[in-house]
Amino acid sequence: MRLEPVTWDLLTRQLADRLAGLAGPPADGPAGTASGGTGDGSPWRRVAVDGAPPARPGALAERLADALRLRGLPALVVDADGFLRADSLRFEFGKEDPDAYYDLWRDTPALWREVFAPLDPGGDGRVLPDLRVPSEDRPTRSPYVRLPPGGVLLLHGPFLLGKWFPFDLTVHLGLSAGALERQTPPEEHWKLPAYARYEAEAAPQETADVFVRCDKPQRPAWSGLPRHG
């Protein structure tokens, strides 16, 4: 794969321009009746900003949301770690089990139900932005947020690809094994086998629409945007 140097500002602008071009005009009628929209008929765009925590996918998601709003598009940022399961389920095999971290920590059915289903064709656009407070192991009780038709959902976090989530654009922020080890706090090195497993099973570098290598945070390189098809 050929990678080209890019700045975060340029990367953000190009992603925002692509999404603005895909979104089409806002709907005049009820949710689900917008012109434009996705290939499945949804009037919303759904974007993955995928990456391990040291790659800071949340920072790119927030930058992209700001850029989209400047272009007149509503944007909602959702952190996948706001959908962690209860401690009793996450820690069934201990607090430092890499396979559990990969397979069990995030409540995938809740993400489908509360984040993606409302943005299906005919959905009402009412998205739950988070489910639990991980540090306190309790529900957040956050109110639903309505994303207007024509808006963009930006879901960020690790292990987002390979789950059949209906994304319209996927961005993977990748780190080499050495950079990932260096940038992961020592007390979290037990997670490294989970990231290696994700690379082997989901192959995010090859399957994402956009791959960004960010071993050196101030000097990213990327594969560029896919051509319109």
Tab-separated table of C-alpha atoms in Angstrom:
chain	number	residue	atom	x	y	z
A	1	MET	CA	0.000	0.000	0.000
A	2	ARG	CA	1.355	3.399	-1.004
A	3	LEU	CA	1.128	6.024	1.736
A	4	GLU	CA	1.506	9.754	1.248
A	5	PRO	CA	2.359	12.385	3.865
A	6	VAL	CA	-0.630	14.387	5.012
A	7	THR	CA	-1.454	16.889	7.712
A	8	TRP	CA	-4.355	16.378	10.094
A	9	ASP	CA	-5.938	19.591	8.769
A	10	LEU	CA	-5.782	18.436	5.152
A	11	LEU	CA	-7.008	14.952	6.035
A	12	THR	CA	-9.941	16.430	7.967
A	13	ARG	CA	-10.855	18.799	5.145
A	14	GLN	CA	-10.796	16.083	2.517
A	15	LEU	CA	-12.887	13.718	4.612
A	16	ALA	CA	-15.398	16.472	5.367
A	17	ASP	CA	-15.595	17.479	1.710
A	18	ARG	CA	-16.227	13.877	0.682
A	19	LEU	CA	-18.970	13.457	3.279
A	20	ALA	CA	-20.538	16.785	2.345
A	21	GLY	CA	-20.616	15.636	-1.261
A	22	LEU	CA	-22.227	12.344	-0.315
A	23	ALA	CA	-24.847	13.722	2.022
A	24	GLY	CA	-27.157	15.357	-0.466
A	25	PRO	CA	-29.707	18.006	0.510
A	26	PRO	CA	-31.486	17.768	3.863
A	27	ALA	CA	-34.894	16.148	3.906
A	28	ASP	CA	-38.027	18.291	3.831
A	29	GLY	CA	-40.269	15.474	4.991
A	30	PRO	CA	-40.186	12.920	7.794
A	31	ALA	CA	-37.062	11.025	8.731
A	32	GLY	CA	-36.187	8.524	6.082
A	33	THR	CA	-37.447	10.608	3.134
A	34	ALA	CA	-34.356	12.651	2.349
A	35	SER	CA	-32.987	12.756	-1.143
A	36	GLY	CA	-29.381	11.685	-1.395
A	37	GLY	CA	-28.540	9.443	1.551
A	38	THR	CA	-26.869	6.075	1.587
A	39	GLY	CA	-27.071	3.172	-0.772
A	40	ASP	CA	-29.518	1.437	1.566
A	41	GLY	CA	-31.893	4.397	1.429
A	42	SER	CA	-30.918	5.945	4.749
A	43	PRO	CA	-30.749	9.762	4.781
A	44	TRP	CA	-27.869	9.666	7.288
A	45	ARG	CA	-24.165	9.046	6.864
A	46	ARG	CA	-22.404	6.687	9.286
A	47	VAL	CA	-18.636	6.942	9.677
A	48	ALA	CA	-16.179	4.786	11.614
A	49	VAL	CA	-13.042	6.368	13.021
A	50	ASP	CA	-11.346	3.162	14.099
A	51	GLY	CA	-8.170	2.847	16.106
A	52	ALA	CA	-6.541	1.836	19.350
A	53	PRO	CA	-6.598	4.536	22.060
A	54	PRO	CA	-2.972	5.688	21.442
A	55	ALA	CA	-3.993	6.571	17.874
A	56	ARG	CA	-6.561	9.032	19.323
A	57	PRO	CA	-9.519	8.239	17.058
A	58	GLY	CA	-11.744	10.453	19.198
A	59	ALA	CA	-9.648	13.511	18.405
A	60	LEU	CA	-10.071	12.988	14.660
A	61	ALA	CA	-13.804	12.339	15.078
A	62	GLU	CA	-14.219	15.649	16.928
A	63	ARG	CA	-12.184	17.547	14.330
A	64	LEU	CA	-14.233	16.023	11.559
A	65	ALA	CA	-17.501	16.861	13.326
A	66	ASP	CA	-16.442	20.510	13.569
A	67	ALA	CA	-15.513	20.563	9.882
A	68	LEU	CA	-18.852	19.045	8.897
A	69	ARG	CA	-20.788	21.604	10.929
A	70	LEU	CA	-18.898	24.385	9.160
A	71	ARG	CA	-20.223	22.857	5.932
A	72	GLY	CA	-23.782	22.956	7.206
A	73	LEU	CA	-24.057	19.273	8.144
A	74	PRO	CA	-25.229	18.175	11.597
A	75	ALA	CA	-22.749	15.761	13.161
A	76	LEU	CA	-22.934	13.529	16.215
A	77	VAL	CA	-19.821	11.995	17.789
A	78	VAL	CA	-20.297	8.727	19.696
A	79	ASP	CA	-17.553	6.960	21.646
A	80	ALA	CA	-17.805	3.178	21.429
A	81	ASP	CA	-16.400	3.026	24.962
A	82	GLY	CA	-19.612	4.661	26.137
A	83	PHE	CA	-21.182	1.287	25.360
A	84	LEU	CA	-19.045	-0.898	27.584
A	85	ARG	CA	-20.844	-3.770	29.254
A	86	ALA	CA	-21.252	-4.047	33.024
A	87	ASP	CA	-18.178	-5.003	35.041
A	88	SER	CA	-19.704	-8.368	35.951
A	89	LEU	CA	-19.728	-9.280	32.244
A	90	ARG	CA	-16.534	-7.576	31.119
A	91	PHE	CA	-14.423	-9.028	33.903
A	92	GLU	CA	-15.843	-12.539	33.893
A	93	PHE	CA	-12.384	-13.847	32.927
A	94	GLY	CA	-10.425	-11.281	34.929
A	95	LYS	CA	-9.602	-7.625	34.421
A	96	GLU	CA	-6.661	-8.201	32.092
A	97	ASP	CA	-7.853	-10.830	29.647
A	98	PRO	CA	-7.036	-9.690	26.073
A	99	ASP	CA	-9.601	-11.978	24.453
A	100	ALA	CA	-12.341	-10.639	26.709
A	101	TYR	CA	-11.198	-7.098	25.887
A	102	TYR	CA	-11.567	-7.907	22.206
A	103	ASP	CA	-14.790	-9.946	22.314
A	104	LEU	CA	-16.768	-8.975	25.398
A	105	TRP	CA	-16.075	-5.478	26.626
A	106	ARG	CA	-18.282	-3.517	24.206
A	107	ASP	CA	-22.021	-4.060	24.019
A	108	THR	CA	-22.356	-4.655	20.292
A	109	PRO	CA	-26.116	-5.403	20.413
A	110	ALA	CA	-26.668	-2.089	22.223
A	111	LEU	CA	-24.714	-0.235	19.544
A	112	TRP	CA	-26.881	-1.841	16.876
A	113	ARG	CA	-30.079	-1.044	18.789
A	114	GLU	CA	-29.350	2.450	20.099
A	115	VAL	CA	-26.977	3.923	17.512
A	116	PHE	CA	-27.459	2.227	14.145
A	117	ALA	CA	-31.124	1.170	14.108
A	118	PRO	CA	-32.412	4.749	14.568
A	119	LEU	CA	-30.468	5.701	11.419
A	120	ASP	CA	-31.871	2.896	9.289
A	121	PRO	CA	-34.239	3.832	6.445
A	122	GLY	CA	-37.441	5.038	8.077
A	123	GLY	CA	-35.703	5.538	11.436
A	124	ASP	CA	-36.417	8.487	13.697
A	125	GLY	CA	-32.788	9.603	14.105
A	126	ARG	CA	-32.946	9.437	17.920
A	127	VAL	CA	-29.518	8.130	18.946
A	128	LEU	CA	-28.417	7.241	22.464
A	129	PRO	CA	-24.949	8.824	22.789
A	130	ASP	CA	-23.751	6.543	25.601
A	131	LEU	CA	-24.972	3.767	27.850
A	132	ARG	CA	-22.664	3.318	30.840
A	133	VAL	CA	-20.113	5.205	32.938
A	134	PRO	CA	-17.206	2.718	32.918
A	135	SER	CA	-15.400	4.206	35.892
A	136	GLU	CA	-18.507	3.861	38.056
A	137	ASP	CA	-20.129	0.809	36.428
A	138	ARG	CA	-23.542	2.436	36.201
A	139	PRO	CA	-25.886	3.608	33.439
A	140	THR	CA	-25.330	7.161	32.222
A	141	ARG	CA	-29.051	7.842	31.738
A	142	SER	CA	-28.137	10.291	28.986
A	143	PRO	CA	-31.047	11.617	26.932
A	144	TYR	CA	-31.471	10.605	23.321
A	145	VAL	CA	-30.095	13.008	20.725
A	146	ARG	CA	-31.934	13.462	17.437
A	147	LEU	CA	-29.637	13.593	14.427
A	148	PRO	CA	-31.536	15.350	11.616
A	149	PRO	CA	-31.743	13.670	8.196
A	150	GLY	CA	-28.655	14.586	6.208
A	151	GLY	CA	-26.552	14.431	9.364
A	152	VAL	CA	-23.436	12.371	9.994
A	153	LEU	CA	-22.773	9.892	12.793
A	154	LEU	CA	-19.100	9.570	13.780
A	155	LEU	CA	-18.463	6.460	15.861
A	156	HIS	CA	-14.936	6.166	17.212
A	157	GLY	CA	-13.035	3.531	19.138
A	158	PRO	CA	-11.127	0.259	18.681
A	159	PHE	CA	-12.302	-2.924	16.953
A	160	LEU	CA	-15.082	-1.283	14.901
A	161	LEU	CA	-14.469	-3.103	11.627
A	162	GLY	CA	-15.508	-6.659	10.827
A	163	LYS	CA	-18.761	-6.443	12.803
A	164	TRP	CA	-21.054	-5.735	9.828
A	165	PHE	CA	-21.886	-2.278	11.134
A	166	PRO	CA	-23.478	-0.304	8.248
A	167	PHE	CA	-20.780	2.320	7.797
A	168	ASP	CA	-20.705	4.525	4.718
A	169	LEU	CA	-17.069	5.494	5.246
A	170	THR	CA	-14.436	3.804	7.391
A	171	VAL	CA	-11.181	5.370	8.565
A	172	HIS	CA	-8.575	3.282	10.374
A	173	LEU	CA	-5.826	4.993	12.348
A	174	GLY	CA	-3.043	2.443	12.447
A	175	LEU	CA	0.133	2.070	14.471
A	176	SER	CA	2.951	-0.365	13.863
A	177	ALA	CA	3.377	-2.972	16.577
A	178	GLY	CA	6.434	-1.161	17.903
A	179	ALA	CA	4.758	2.248	17.969
A	180	LEU	CA	1.655	0.790	19.597
A	181	GLU	CA	3.752	-0.772	22.341
A	182	ARG	CA	5.679	2.453	22.922
A	183	GLN	CA	2.566	4.605	23.062
A	184	THR	CA	0.492	2.260	25.240
A	185	PRO	CA	0.966	2.826	28.994
A	186	PRO	CA	2.876	-0.084	30.578
A	187	GLU	CA	-0.078	-0.978	32.787
A	188	GLU	CA	-2.147	-1.549	29.634
A	189	HIS	CA	0.349	-3.734	27.762
A	190	TRP	CA	-1.915	-6.698	28.468
A	191	LYS	CA	-4.168	-5.274	25.713
A	192	LEU	CA	-1.486	-5.602	23.019
A	193	PRO	CA	-2.436	-9.210	22.052
A	194	ALA	CA	-6.001	-7.998	21.440
A	195	TYR	CA	-4.784	-5.355	18.991
A	196	ALA	CA	-2.604	-7.951	17.257
A	197	ARG	CA	-5.578	-10.282	16.994
A	198	TYR	CA	-7.654	-7.488	15.454
A	199	GLU	CA	-4.977	-6.856	12.845
A	200	ALA	CA	-4.901	-10.564	11.992
A	201	GLU	CA	-8.659	-11.173	11.925
A	202	ALA	CA	-10.160	-7.904	10.674
A	203	ALA	CA	-7.198	-6.650	8.576
A	204	PRO	CA	-8.275	-3.009	9.094
A	205	GLN	CA	-5.365	-1.623	7.086
A	206	GLU	CA	-6.715	-3.366	3.986
A	207	THR	CA	-10.467	-3.240	4.647
A	208	ALA	CA	-10.885	0.391	5.757
A	209	ASP	CA	-11.754	2.932	3.067
A	210	VAL	CA	-9.041	5.232	4.400
A	211	PHE	CA	-5.909	4.100	6.219
A	212	VAL	CA	-3.837	6.580	8.220
A	213	ARG	CA	-0.455	5.572	9.602
A	214	CYS	CA	0.180	7.630	12.725
A	215	ASP	CA	3.329	6.172	14.294
A	216	LYS	CA	4.569	9.765	14.456
A	217	PRO	CA	1.514	11.786	15.557
A	218	GLN	CA	2.802	15.021	14.010
A	219	ARG	CA	3.663	13.366	10.681
A	220	PRO	CA	0.793	11.100	9.610
A	221	ALA	CA	0.640	9.398	6.226
A	222	TRP	CA	-2.432	8.053	4.484
A	223	SER	CA	-3.712	6.010	1.600
A	224	GLY	CA	-6.078	8.738	0.394
A	225	LEU	CA	-9.795	8.638	-0.222
A	226	PRO	CA	-11.470	5.983	-2.373
A	227	ARG	CA	-12.684	7.133	-5.745
A	228	HIS	CA	-16.356	7.791	-6.203
A	229	GLY	CA	-17.897	4.688	-7.588
